[in-house]
Amino acid sequence: MPERTESESRKLLRRLRDTLATTGGGQDRLDRITHLIADSMGTEVCSIYLFRDTDTLELCATEGLKAEAVHKTRMKLGEGLVGRVARSGLPVNTANAPQEKGFRYMPETGEELYSSFLGVPIQRVGEKLGVLVVQSRTAREFSEDEVYALEVVAMVLAEMTELGVFASDSDGMRALHKQSVMIRGGTGQEGAAEGRVWLHEPRVVVTNPVADDPLTEIERIRAAVGKLRVSVDDLLSAESLDKDQKAVLEAYRMFANSRGWLKRMEDDIARGLSAEAAVEKEQSATRARLEQVPDAYLRERLHDLDDLSNRLLRILTGQGTDTGATMPENPILVARNIGPAELLDYGRKLKGVVLEEGSVGSHAAIVARALAIPLVIHADRIVTEALNGDPILVDGDQGIVHLRPEETVARAFRDKIAMQAAAQQRYASLRGLSAQSKCGTVTALMMNAGLMADLPSLEGSGAEGVGLFRTELQFLVRNKMPQRAELAALYARVMDAAKGKRVAFRTLDIGSDKVLPYMKPQDEPNPAMGWRAIRVGLDKPGVLRMQLQALIRASKGRPLTVMFPFITELSEFTTARAQVLHELEREKALGHTIPARVEIGAMLETPSLAYAPRAFFELTDFVSIGGNDLKQFFFAADRENERVRRRYDTLNVSFLNFLSQIIARCAETGTPLSFCGEDAGRPIEALAFAALGLRALSMRPASIGPVKALLRRVDLGEARAVIDRAIAEGAETVRPALMAWLADQPEQP
């Protein structure tokens, strides 16, 4: 690159920095900047378009176009050449703009005089902020150096836009991160919470985008990249890494050792950017390129690039993950994703969690349920939008997040929380009462748990026991396999806390979306239907034996209830059951106290088990319907896929008929049957299950009150008649009929 261009670029950036440093409103700054850029680049026109909202660009300043078009001319994302630049994140450079595909003529601007067009995105780390445009009458394409120079200027404008330098109340252009934003995601855990944002990994703030001494900045970037390479090599040398972790770190090393990556950042510095701004410019440009690539694997590398760039920025700025900020009151954790151990470290301090990624069955979702805090997943761009301390409302019921909400929205949300709190107070009065319906039928309501932190809810919720204790959490939060003695001590504390109430311990349920960090993951195209749960236990009997021994020793002579997950056929159950009996004999021979009574049951999570030989139902001590998985396989609707998981109604007649068959088979052999899962905790669904004949339901603690209140005010025989009538009339779902009938039922006094 010629020295002349380098000098002019740095000169332009210095003039730009000086202009930004002067006093004046946001509009004054924008007007001076467009004049400055047009003058420096020798063009007749320079215009700045900024996003008015996520889908609308607005002409906010111009040198050369008609002044009356400012704040009047708007276009949608993708509309015209400016909208094309904004959508793609890539420059558009043409000598004949009117003939360019997608050109939109805007007569109010007077731009028909200008043939040449160069537009570059104003963006910061994937956040699209606007478009910077220069135009001239002469029909020519702008040179590579000119494009590069304008991109460097756009990077500085992005940093300044991010910092609110151009915000102005007079024209309604409010500063970024001050506007109210609603993000629609997915429900990971129900509930509602109001609080303040606490970022799990705070963003690095770049306050010095322009540098005076390129040589010093180049030395800084080289030294920082050197440190980065050493840190990645150190991470790769760790012995505990699994295949996937090594693959990610190898991608890190590939990026970190790329000569082209470092050279591009050095070129940006030579043109006047600081080392930090050069990192962000390269990160933004590479992001824009990768987002256009059709290959899903390459697009996934965006996360690697972001992580690596953020590491480099933290080295340059000294801003570690601990920024010294104080956690606000009522913190709502915001993160791209988070592991179970990290989430448990925060504990009950959190009022809610919002993730850009995650899934309904993820480790984070399991921990959120255990902590009884709302969780929203798939909240797109929340990490980019949110700042520490921002007010935030989390609606886990609807999967919606309100960031920096308007007061009217906040008031309505507080009313919802108040109504829920009042309802919980009403439910508290039922705590000591059974779920006895008007017809005299009693339904046992139990709670799901997975942590010691859950157990205080056993008494407070009015649950009659623990219908499901997830034992995998103790494996997931460790970096190595837990010891038998550790597990025995934990299970003993669980039984102590239950104070004699029944606790059904589900053996290790891993695989699918729950992968142990120290167990080699399986490369499976469909892990939900792959090597998971009891299949792992039977193929790795040492782990299963160790867990069974821990449970037997934890019982200390008390009754013990064990159930095996994902049983699909009789032989799996008989093999697993035989293992329990073998370990009981072994422990007895060793002189250890064995349980006073042992119940051995199975979770029915696949349709195949419903059609197992009669011998299965005679042999098992109880059956627990795992509703989440069973519904997934029954409807062939992936529970992790937001596009289909809510498509099918639990009260669909087909599914209820299937449940009726299971209930009938268990009744024939006198096998105790329960329903465990999210649907058990939804009052209307729970009513339908009880009306069909299910006499035990297991749910999250907060759901017990609402379910109990509804069951106590109805006659299950009448509810069954409503269901039968809807089925006879050919209804696809019984929900409307049940809802209409319930509306006529008197409230419980």
XYZ file of C-alpha atoms in Angstrom:
749
model
C 0.000 0.000 0.000
C 1.489 3.411 -0.955
C 2.729 5.579 1.889
C 0.626 8.497 0.546
C -2.615 6.543 1.177
C -1.495 5.478 4.637
C -0.719 9.053 5.615
C -3.972 10.393 4.226
C -5.939 7.672 6.018
C -4.309 8.471 9.361
C -4.771 12.165 8.702
C -8.489 11.625 8.026
C -8.911 9.602 11.208
C -7.172 12.266 13.293
C -9.425 14.945 11.806
C -12.373 12.664 12.509
C -11.285 12.171 16.111
C -10.873 15.915 16.592
C -14.321 16.516 15.132
C -15.861 13.959 17.461
C -14.118 15.569 20.437
C -15.677 19.005 19.837
C -18.748 20.112 21.708
C -22.113 20.057 20.023
C -25.144 17.857 19.523
C -25.241 14.532 17.755
C -26.589 16.057 14.534
C -23.838 18.695 14.446
C -21.213 15.965 14.742
C -22.800 13.908 11.968
C -22.974 16.916 9.642
C -19.321 17.813 10.243
C -18.256 14.179 9.696
C -20.002 13.846 6.314
C -18.410 17.112 5.168
C -15.010 15.948 6.389
C -15.176 12.547 4.646
C -16.407 13.980 1.332
C -13.642 16.593 1.407
C -10.924 14.073 2.280
C -11.990 11.492 -0.324
C -12.685 14.028 -3.069
C -16.320 13.005 -3.570
C -19.365 15.196 -4.045
C -21.496 13.173 -1.640
C -21.039 11.511 1.740
C -24.074 10.175 3.608
C -24.581 8.341 6.881
C -27.563 6.026 7.310
C -28.273 4.647 10.793
C -30.816 2.095 11.943
C -33.993 3.647 13.295
C -35.083 0.161 14.399
C -33.924 -3.372 13.632
C -35.436 -3.271 10.146
C -35.371 0.401 9.092
C -32.473 2.601 7.956
C -32.738 6.402 8.072
C -30.669 9.042 6.308
C -29.226 10.874 9.319
C -26.667 13.195 7.689
C -25.420 14.069 4.219
C -22.998 16.261 2.342
C -24.174 16.685 -1.241
C -27.725 15.284 -1.199
C -30.731 17.491 -0.464
C -30.727 18.619 3.167
C -34.513 18.268 3.461
C -34.173 14.493 2.925
C -32.316 14.090 6.249
C -34.473 12.179 8.758
C -37.145 11.866 6.065
C -35.638 9.247 3.747
C -35.986 5.730 5.104
C -35.650 2.253 3.674
C -36.105 -1.296 4.836
C -33.249 -3.724 5.390
C -32.302 -5.119 1.970
C -34.041 -2.319 0.073
C -31.907 -0.419 -2.452
C -28.110 -0.463 -2.515
C -27.883 0.960 1.011
C -30.217 -1.732 2.342
C -28.175 -4.357 0.489
C -24.983 -3.253 2.231
C -26.760 -3.307 5.589
C -28.187 -6.786 5.055
C -25.019 -8.441 3.730
C -22.493 -6.604 5.882
C -20.337 -6.313 2.746
C -19.370 -3.256 0.609
C -21.125 -2.334 -2.650
C -18.842 -0.554 -5.150
C -20.254 0.371 -8.568
C -19.538 2.882 -11.334
C -23.181 2.982 -12.455
C -25.480 2.863 -9.453
C -28.810 3.364 -11.330
C -28.087 0.255 -13.417
C -27.080 -1.848 -10.424
C -29.437 -4.664 -9.446
C -31.701 -3.602 -6.568
C -31.127 0.155 -7.054
C -33.942 2.220 -5.563
C -34.480 5.757 -6.874
C -35.290 8.254 -4.100
C -36.243 11.549 -5.818
C -36.316 13.528 -2.567
C -32.533 13.149 -2.195
C -31.444 14.397 -5.628
C -29.007 11.506 -5.970
C -29.838 10.945 -9.664
C -26.904 13.241 -10.463
C -24.372 10.755 -9.116
C -23.253 7.599 -10.921
C -20.497 6.227 -8.711
C -21.531 4.602 -5.434
C -19.503 3.102 -2.604
C -21.308 1.888 0.503
C -19.673 0.148 3.459
C -21.356 -1.218 6.594
C -21.085 0.539 9.935
C -20.936 -2.551 12.135
C -19.372 -3.761 15.333
C -18.852 -7.450 16.078
C -21.919 -8.612 14.226
C -24.066 -5.684 15.341
C -25.281 -3.784 12.286
C -25.474 -0.082 13.083
C -25.780 1.607 9.694
C -24.174 2.327 6.306
C -21.572 4.900 5.223
C -21.866 6.013 1.582
C -19.801 8.187 -0.786
C -20.947 9.100 -4.311
C -19.599 11.098 -7.226
C -20.775 12.276 -10.647
C -17.872 10.662 -12.466
C -18.656 7.088 -13.466
C -15.874 5.049 -11.861
C -15.342 2.251 -9.417
C -13.553 3.264 -6.241
C -10.093 1.780 -5.776
C -9.258 -0.979 -3.338
C -7.394 1.530 -1.179
C -10.409 3.861 -1.117
C -12.736 1.032 -0.104
C -10.309 0.000 2.631
C -9.972 3.581 3.890
C -13.742 4.033 4.064
C -14.093 0.737 5.982
C -11.567 2.000 8.526
C -13.549 5.218 8.941
C -16.768 3.175 9.291
C -15.135 1.198 12.103
C -14.521 4.398 14.062
C -18.085 5.533 13.395
C -19.311 2.166 14.702
C -17.444 2.628 17.970
C -18.765 6.175 18.305
C -22.328 5.119 17.467
C -22.045 2.380 20.077
C -20.970 4.957 22.660
C -23.968 7.172 21.841
C -21.967 10.066 20.381
C -24.597 10.724 17.685
C -27.669 10.339 19.854
C -30.021 13.298 19.815
C -33.421 13.777 21.392
C -34.357 16.446 18.834
C -34.495 14.005 15.914
C -35.578 10.960 17.904
C -32.302 9.079 17.322
C -31.862 7.628 20.780
C -28.555 6.179 21.890
C -27.996 2.469 21.431
C -28.417 0.363 24.556
C -30.960 2.884 25.812
C -33.854 1.849 23.624
C -36.530 -0.549 24.742
C -36.096 -3.968 23.099
C -38.365 -7.017 23.108
C -36.740 -10.343 22.228
C -38.833 -13.425 21.575
C -37.050 -16.666 22.431
C -38.125 -20.033 23.792
C -39.244 -21.278 27.195
C -36.516 -23.114 29.077
C -38.150 -22.831 32.491
C -41.438 -21.171 33.326
C -41.853 -18.228 35.682
C -41.526 -14.448 35.607
C -38.857 -12.166 37.064
C -37.866 -8.503 37.053
C -34.306 -7.450 37.685
C -31.074 -6.048 36.287
C -28.765 -7.541 33.684
C -25.637 -9.337 34.860
C -23.484 -10.358 31.898
C -21.693 -13.670 32.338
C -18.922 -12.450 29.996
C -18.978 -8.622 29.905
C -18.239 -6.975 26.590
C -14.894 -5.283 26.106
C -15.386 -1.541 25.698
C -13.090 0.156 23.158
C -12.823 3.855 23.955
C -9.753 4.675 21.828
C -10.480 3.657 18.212
C -7.939 6.101 16.718
C -4.204 5.835 17.435
C -1.415 8.402 16.956
C 1.535 6.023 16.830
C 1.041 3.040 14.462
C 4.415 1.485 15.335
C 3.537 1.316 19.030
C 0.118 -0.154 18.232
C 1.659 -2.791 15.941
C 4.045 -3.779 18.738
C 1.066 -4.080 21.086
C -0.935 -6.282 18.704
C 2.057 -8.554 18.035
C 2.766 -8.970 21.735
C -0.914 -9.672 22.484
C -1.197 -12.248 19.677
C 1.964 -13.894 21.013
C 0.405 -14.212 24.468
C -2.788 -15.509 22.903
C -0.940 -18.234 21.004
C 0.861 -19.361 24.152
C -2.403 -19.490 26.136
C -4.110 -21.584 23.431
C -1.130 -23.974 23.292
C -1.277 -24.307 27.089
C -4.983 -25.131 26.934
C -4.362 -27.747 24.239
C -1.747 -29.493 26.347
C -4.301 -30.313 29.062
C -4.803 -34.073 29.386
C -8.497 -33.915 30.337
C -9.694 -32.586 26.959
C -12.200 -34.624 24.978
C -12.369 -34.801 21.182
C -14.798 -31.886 20.793
C -12.856 -29.600 23.145
C -9.642 -30.329 21.247
C -11.362 -29.610 17.933
C -12.493 -26.191 19.183
C -9.045 -25.338 20.510
C -7.424 -26.508 17.275
C -9.699 -24.050 15.467
C -8.559 -21.368 17.940
C -4.931 -22.216 17.191
C -5.569 -22.084 13.452
C -7.019 -18.574 13.761
C -4.352 -17.417 16.220
C -1.479 -18.610 14.007
C -2.933 -17.236 10.789
C -0.460 -14.790 9.253
C -3.245 -13.252 7.190
C -5.270 -12.506 10.340
C -2.396 -10.631 11.968
C -1.393 -8.861 8.731
C -4.920 -7.544 8.147
C -4.997 -6.121 11.669
C -1.561 -4.543 11.165
C -2.789 -2.972 7.901
C -5.776 -1.483 9.751
C -3.412 -0.059 12.369
C -1.206 1.405 9.637
C -4.284 3.279 8.409
C -4.816 4.827 11.840
C -6.835 2.428 13.982
C -5.813 1.451 17.489
C -4.919 -2.182 18.124
C -8.288 -2.773 19.835
C -10.281 -1.210 17.003
C -8.293 -3.237 14.457
C -9.242 -6.472 16.261
C -12.914 -5.517 16.208
C -12.791 -4.430 12.556
C -11.295 -7.761 11.510
C -13.776 -9.619 13.715
C -16.708 -7.757 12.128
C -15.429 -8.224 8.561
C -14.760 -11.947 9.005
C -18.159 -12.374 10.644
C -19.855 -10.732 7.665
C -18.028 -13.048 5.259
C -18.742 -16.224 7.232
C -22.432 -15.372 7.627
C -22.752 -15.521 3.816
C -21.184 -18.991 3.597
C -23.736 -21.794 3.038
C -21.587 -24.391 4.822
C -23.070 -24.849 8.331
C -19.734 -26.057 9.760
C -17.944 -22.906 8.646
C -20.727 -20.714 10.017
C -20.326 -22.492 13.360
C -16.715 -21.285 13.391
C -18.130 -17.794 14.103
C -18.206 -18.755 17.777
C -14.538 -19.733 17.637
C -13.674 -16.419 15.981
C -15.670 -14.428 18.536
C -14.136 -16.249 21.493
C -10.625 -15.804 20.137
C -11.133 -12.117 19.320
C -12.594 -11.492 22.778
C -9.580 -13.200 24.379
C -7.276 -10.967 22.336
C -9.233 -7.842 23.309
C -9.017 -8.771 26.981
C -5.246 -9.164 26.686
C -4.971 -5.751 24.975
C -7.262 -3.872 27.349
C -6.590 -5.768 30.548
C -10.364 -6.140 30.915
C -10.741 -9.648 32.268
C -14.037 -11.368 32.888
C -13.956 -9.734 36.316
C -14.375 -6.073 35.443
C -14.796 -4.947 39.027
C -18.485 -4.265 38.465
C -20.774 -5.015 41.398
C -23.541 -7.507 40.819
C -26.842 -5.585 40.935
C -29.802 -6.419 43.126
C -32.140 -9.008 41.607
C -29.591 -10.066 38.956
C -30.789 -11.669 35.716
C -27.915 -13.604 34.160
C -27.411 -12.973 30.435
C -25.029 -15.178 28.435
C -24.538 -16.829 25.090
C -24.512 -20.172 26.886
C -23.407 -21.450 30.267
C -22.399 -24.753 31.819
C -24.158 -26.302 34.818
C -21.228 -25.826 37.204
C -20.937 -22.121 36.349
C -24.679 -21.626 36.802
C -24.602 -23.429 40.138
C -21.789 -21.112 41.262
C -24.215 -18.204 40.969
C -26.794 -20.208 42.910
C -29.952 -18.666 44.237
C -28.617 -15.117 43.900
C -30.057 -15.096 40.391
C -33.667 -14.171 39.683
C -33.597 -15.496 36.130
C -31.419 -16.538 33.184
C -31.493 -15.512 29.512
C -29.391 -17.394 26.948
C -28.756 -16.882 23.245
C -28.363 -20.628 22.843
C -29.411 -23.483 25.131
C -32.212 -26.022 24.845
C -35.173 -27.222 26.889
C -33.230 -30.288 27.984
C -29.821 -28.651 28.416
C -27.760 -28.727 31.593
C -28.541 -25.053 32.173
C -32.287 -25.712 31.877
C -32.045 -28.574 34.376
C -30.191 -26.372 36.876
C -32.617 -23.470 36.315
C -35.498 -25.802 37.135
C -33.670 -26.969 40.243
C -33.120 -23.349 41.309
C -36.769 -22.552 40.432
C -35.817 -19.506 38.337
C -37.246 -18.581 34.919
C -35.095 -19.333 31.894
C -35.489 -18.023 28.347
C -33.422 -19.687 25.618
C -32.729 -18.762 21.983
C -32.912 -15.039 22.861
C -31.247 -13.841 19.678
C -28.639 -11.045 20.104
C -29.350 -10.523 23.813
C -25.610 -10.521 24.630
C -25.016 -7.772 22.051
C -28.023 -5.717 23.125
C -27.653 -5.880 26.908
C -25.330 -3.985 29.218
C -24.614 -4.694 32.868
C -27.252 -3.073 35.048
C -29.897 -2.692 32.324
C -33.445 -3.206 33.609
C -34.869 -6.457 32.248
C -38.094 -8.447 32.457
C -38.015 -12.218 31.881
C -41.231 -14.013 30.973
C -40.349 -17.688 31.035
C -43.975 -18.672 30.415
C -44.020 -17.000 26.993
C -40.281 -17.133 26.241
C -40.112 -13.324 25.985
C -37.530 -10.833 27.287
C -38.144 -7.091 27.668
C -34.841 -5.213 27.861
C -35.003 -1.613 29.153
C -38.820 -1.839 29.050
C -41.176 1.115 28.702
C -42.956 1.953 31.941
C -46.325 0.738 30.637
C -44.821 -2.672 29.837
C -43.081 -2.821 33.217
C -46.322 -1.955 35.034
C -48.268 -4.699 33.263
C -45.466 -7.166 33.981
C -45.412 -6.270 37.687
C -49.169 -6.839 37.801
C -48.584 -10.327 36.385
C -45.914 -11.079 39.015
C -48.200 -9.740 41.769
C -51.058 -11.951 40.573
C -48.765 -14.962 40.557
C -47.563 -14.133 44.080
C -51.143 -13.768 45.301
C -52.022 -17.110 43.728
C -49.036 -18.755 45.425
C -50.291 -17.420 48.761
C -53.661 -19.037 48.097
C -51.942 -22.280 47.177
C -49.919 -22.162 50.394
C -53.153 -22.608 52.362
C -53.623 -25.963 50.592
C -50.142 -27.188 51.515
C -51.284 -29.634 54.165
C -54.297 -30.898 52.202
C -54.391 -33.756 49.720
C -55.360 -33.377 46.067
C -58.773 -34.935 46.696
C -61.321 -34.187 44.001
C -65.051 -33.700 44.674
C -65.675 -37.299 43.678
C -63.386 -38.454 46.509
C -60.509 -39.526 44.239
C -57.058 -38.667 45.591
C -54.177 -37.905 43.218
C -50.659 -38.076 44.660
C -48.648 -34.986 43.699
C -44.871 -35.318 43.850
C -42.002 -33.087 42.845
C -39.024 -33.434 40.529
C -35.573 -32.628 41.897
C -31.899 -32.886 41.013
C -30.013 -30.900 43.630
C -29.878 -30.673 47.391
C -31.095 -27.107 46.851
C -34.416 -28.570 45.665
C -35.195 -30.449 48.840
C -36.436 -27.532 50.984
C -39.266 -27.278 48.422
C -40.479 -30.751 49.421
C -42.135 -29.453 52.555
C -42.912 -25.945 51.346
C -44.685 -27.074 48.185
C -46.846 -29.712 49.827
C -45.349 -32.486 47.676
C -45.891 -36.025 48.948
C -42.453 -37.147 47.843
C -39.900 -36.905 45.046
C -41.215 -38.644 41.942
C -37.952 -38.061 40.073
C -34.508 -37.284 41.461
C -32.143 -36.643 38.534
C -28.794 -38.138 39.512
C -26.903 -36.941 36.420
C -26.384 -33.404 37.736
C -23.755 -34.629 40.184
C -21.867 -36.077 37.205
C -22.363 -33.091 34.908
C -20.973 -30.435 37.255
C -17.654 -32.230 37.748
C -14.599 -32.462 35.501
C -14.059 -36.103 36.406
C -16.122 -39.097 37.464
C -17.392 -38.657 41.064
C -16.285 -41.194 43.662
C -18.691 -43.758 45.102
C -18.244 -42.343 48.612
C -19.112 -38.832 47.398
C -22.305 -40.054 45.767
C -23.291 -42.165 48.775
C -22.904 -39.151 51.059
C -24.989 -36.970 48.733
C -27.783 -39.537 48.304
C -27.869 -40.008 52.084
C -28.335 -36.246 52.562
C -31.175 -36.324 50.034
C -32.929 -39.080 51.973
C -32.303 -37.243 55.244
C -33.864 -34.077 53.827
C -36.888 -36.041 52.554
C -37.665 -37.054 56.159
C -39.079 -40.431 55.284
C -40.948 -39.386 52.159
C -40.403 -41.503 49.075
C -37.590 -40.447 46.728
C -37.389 -42.137 43.317
C -33.745 -42.016 42.219
C -33.385 -42.173 38.430
C -30.069 -43.750 37.489
C -27.631 -41.849 35.317
C -29.467 -40.366 32.324
C -26.745 -39.050 30.025
C -26.355 -38.858 26.289
C -28.605 -36.945 23.881
C -28.276 -33.328 25.098
C -26.489 -34.302 28.347
C -22.845 -35.169 27.641
C -20.346 -35.663 30.451
C -17.241 -33.485 30.014
C -14.968 -36.435 30.847
C -16.733 -39.133 28.817
C -15.866 -39.444 25.150
C -18.846 -38.066 23.186
C -20.371 -40.141 20.430
C -20.587 -38.748 16.939
C -24.260 -39.514 16.345
C -26.573 -37.982 13.727
C -29.563 -38.208 16.101
C -28.356 -38.406 19.707
C -31.900 -38.272 21.163
C -32.422 -41.729 19.643
C -28.859 -42.878 20.152
C -26.487 -44.091 22.848
C -28.038 -42.665 25.979
C -29.490 -43.374 29.437
C -29.835 -47.108 30.246
C -28.033 -48.008 27.011
C -24.912 -46.315 28.397
C -25.448 -47.983 31.786
C -25.698 -51.456 30.289
C -22.707 -50.908 27.974
C -20.619 -49.424 30.811
C -21.716 -51.593 33.751
C -18.942 -50.313 35.972
C -20.546 -46.870 36.180
C -23.996 -48.354 36.825
C -22.655 -50.691 39.517
C -20.855 -47.845 41.257
C -24.028 -45.760 41.334
C -26.171 -48.626 42.609
C -23.649 -49.345 45.369
C -23.742 -45.656 46.374
C -27.546 -45.704 46.540
C -27.638 -48.898 48.610
C -25.097 -47.533 51.093
C -26.885 -44.176 51.273
C -30.137 -45.849 52.304
C -28.689 -46.959 55.648
C -31.490 -49.458 56.054
C -34.228 -47.127 54.807
C -36.525 -47.988 51.869
C -34.899 -47.343 48.479
C -36.582 -46.563 45.165
C -34.588 -46.887 41.938
C -35.845 -46.371 38.397
C -34.099 -46.866 35.098
C -34.444 -44.296 32.300
C -35.250 -44.939 28.641
C -36.166 -48.611 28.959
C -37.428 -49.713 25.540
C -37.832 -53.492 25.947
C -38.188 -56.213 28.570
C -34.603 -57.517 28.301
C -33.119 -54.114 29.140
C -35.180 -53.981 32.325
C -34.434 -57.556 33.394
C -30.687 -56.988 32.901
C -30.728 -53.719 34.853
C -32.935 -55.203 37.595
C -30.616 -58.186 37.940
C -27.753 -55.757 38.478
C -29.596 -54.201 41.432
C -30.251 -57.611 42.984
C -26.617 -58.604 42.471
C -25.353 -55.457 44.185
C -27.762 -55.993 47.090
C -26.327 -59.475 47.624
C -22.794 -58.150 47.315
C -23.347 -55.352 49.835
C -24.982 -57.797 52.225
C -22.007 -60.154 51.901
C -19.662 -57.257 52.700
C -21.555 -56.660 55.916
C -23.157 -53.392 54.834
C -26.682 -52.495 55.863
C -29.075 -52.996 52.986
C -32.390 -51.173 52.418
C -35.453 -52.303 54.331
C -37.313 -52.466 51.029
C -36.267 -51.874 47.426
C -38.580 -50.735 44.631
C -37.196 -51.198 41.120
C -39.074 -49.368 38.382
C -38.754 -48.126 34.828
C -39.442 -44.936 32.927
C -41.719 -45.421 29.939
C -40.365 -42.916 27.436
C -40.774 -44.763 24.137
C -43.968 -46.205 22.609
C -42.273 -49.627 22.324
C -42.375 -50.217 26.085
C -46.137 -49.686 26.172
C -46.409 -52.825 24.022
C -43.875 -54.887 26.004
C -44.843 -58.439 27.072
C -47.110 -58.726 30.114
C -44.073 -60.096 31.974
C -42.557 -56.608 32.059
C -45.545 -55.102 33.845
C -45.640 -58.034 36.261
C -41.920 -57.783 37.014
C -41.509 -54.048 37.490
C -42.486 -52.530 40.832
C -43.751 -49.340 39.180
C -43.811 -47.454 35.886
C -43.228 -43.720 35.488
C -44.286 -42.188 32.174
C -41.513 -39.819 31.046
C -43.838 -37.407 29.294
C -41.257 -35.140 27.682
C -39.534 -37.911 25.729
C -42.662 -39.994 25.167
C -44.460 -37.079 23.518
C -41.380 -36.366 21.401
C -41.291 -39.888 19.997
C -45.056 -40.276 19.758
C -45.456 -37.175 17.580
C -42.006 -37.477 15.919
C -41.419 -33.874 17.029
C -37.930 -33.062 18.355
C -38.360 -31.424 21.763
C -35.275 -29.287 21.063
C -36.763 -27.907 17.836
C -38.808 -24.780 18.534
C -40.478 -25.033 15.130
C -42.166 -28.333 15.927
C -42.106 -29.004 19.656
C -45.146 -26.825 20.382
C -46.976 -27.918 17.267
C -48.691 -30.894 18.894
C -51.109 -30.669 21.798
C -50.669 -32.991 24.776
C -54.467 -33.202 24.923
C -54.562 -34.486 21.367
C -57.002 -37.407 21.254
C -54.385 -39.734 19.735
C -51.991 -39.147 22.631
C -54.736 -39.481 25.267
C -55.879 -42.764 23.701
C -52.295 -43.994 23.894
C -52.040 -43.002 27.565
C -55.320 -44.823 28.216
C -53.794 -48.015 26.820
C -50.811 -47.683 29.165
C -53.123 -47.041 32.125
C -55.196 -50.127 31.227
C -52.129 -52.374 30.922
C -50.832 -51.272 34.328
C -54.288 -51.744 35.866
C -54.410 -55.358 34.581
C -51.231 -56.248 36.479
C -51.726 -53.888 39.426
C -48.572 -51.968 38.497
C -48.367 -48.497 40.119
C -48.209 -45.808 37.413
C -47.262 -42.134 37.488
C -46.731 -39.353 34.949
C -43.544 -37.295 35.201
C -42.712 -34.233 33.094
C -43.562 -30.648 32.246
C -47.159 -31.497 31.288
C -47.861 -32.990 34.719
C -47.368 -29.500 36.152
C -49.851 -27.805 33.803
C -53.250 -27.760 35.531
C -55.428 -28.532 32.488
C -53.154 -31.385 31.388
C -52.962 -32.693 34.968
C -56.775 -32.692 35.157
C -57.004 -34.721 31.938
C -54.409 -37.243 33.198
C -56.227 -37.669 36.506
C -59.573 -38.061 34.729
C -58.071 -40.819 32.549
C -57.004 -42.707 35.686
C -53.450 -41.608 36.500
C -53.214 -41.444 40.291
C -49.708 -39.997 40.682
C -48.153 -36.960 38.994
C -44.621 -35.585 39.419
C -43.758 -31.982 38.530
C -41.656 -28.968 39.464
C -42.421 -27.745 43.026
C -44.030 -24.456 41.931
C -46.662 -26.342 39.920
C -48.021 -28.396 42.818
C -50.164 -25.574 44.224
C -51.963 -24.705 40.958
C -52.521 -28.385 40.088
C -53.809 -29.218 43.551
C -56.155 -26.224 43.570
C -57.744 -27.287 40.282
C -58.077 -30.980 41.142
C -59.795 -30.132 44.454
C -62.547 -28.107 42.759
C -63.673 -30.667 40.168
C -65.336 -34.051 39.864
C -63.017 -36.326 37.884
C -65.954 -38.441 36.709
C -67.569 -35.395 35.132
C -64.236 -34.399 33.560
C -63.891 -37.907 32.093
C -67.378 -37.647 30.634
C -66.385 -34.354 28.947
C -63.280 -36.028 27.467
C -65.242 -39.074 26.261
C -67.896 -36.869 24.684
C -65.292 -34.779 22.814
C -63.642 -37.963 21.530
C -66.989 -39.405 20.428
C -67.757 -36.195 18.537
C -64.529 -36.543 16.561
C -62.522 -33.743 18.207
C -58.792 -33.676 17.443
C -58.039 -32.335 20.929
C -60.143 -32.273 24.094
C -58.685 -28.974 25.280
C -61.529 -26.674 24.107
C -64.173 -28.961 25.626
C -62.333 -29.169 28.982
C -61.737 -25.395 29.066
C -65.425 -24.676 28.381
C -66.498 -27.125 31.080
C -64.066 -25.666 33.609
C -65.398 -22.164 33.019
C -68.716 -23.333 34.487
C -67.185 -24.953 37.578
C -67.426 -22.990 40.847
C -64.207 -21.761 42.445
C -63.004 -23.663 45.517
C -63.919 -21.696 48.639
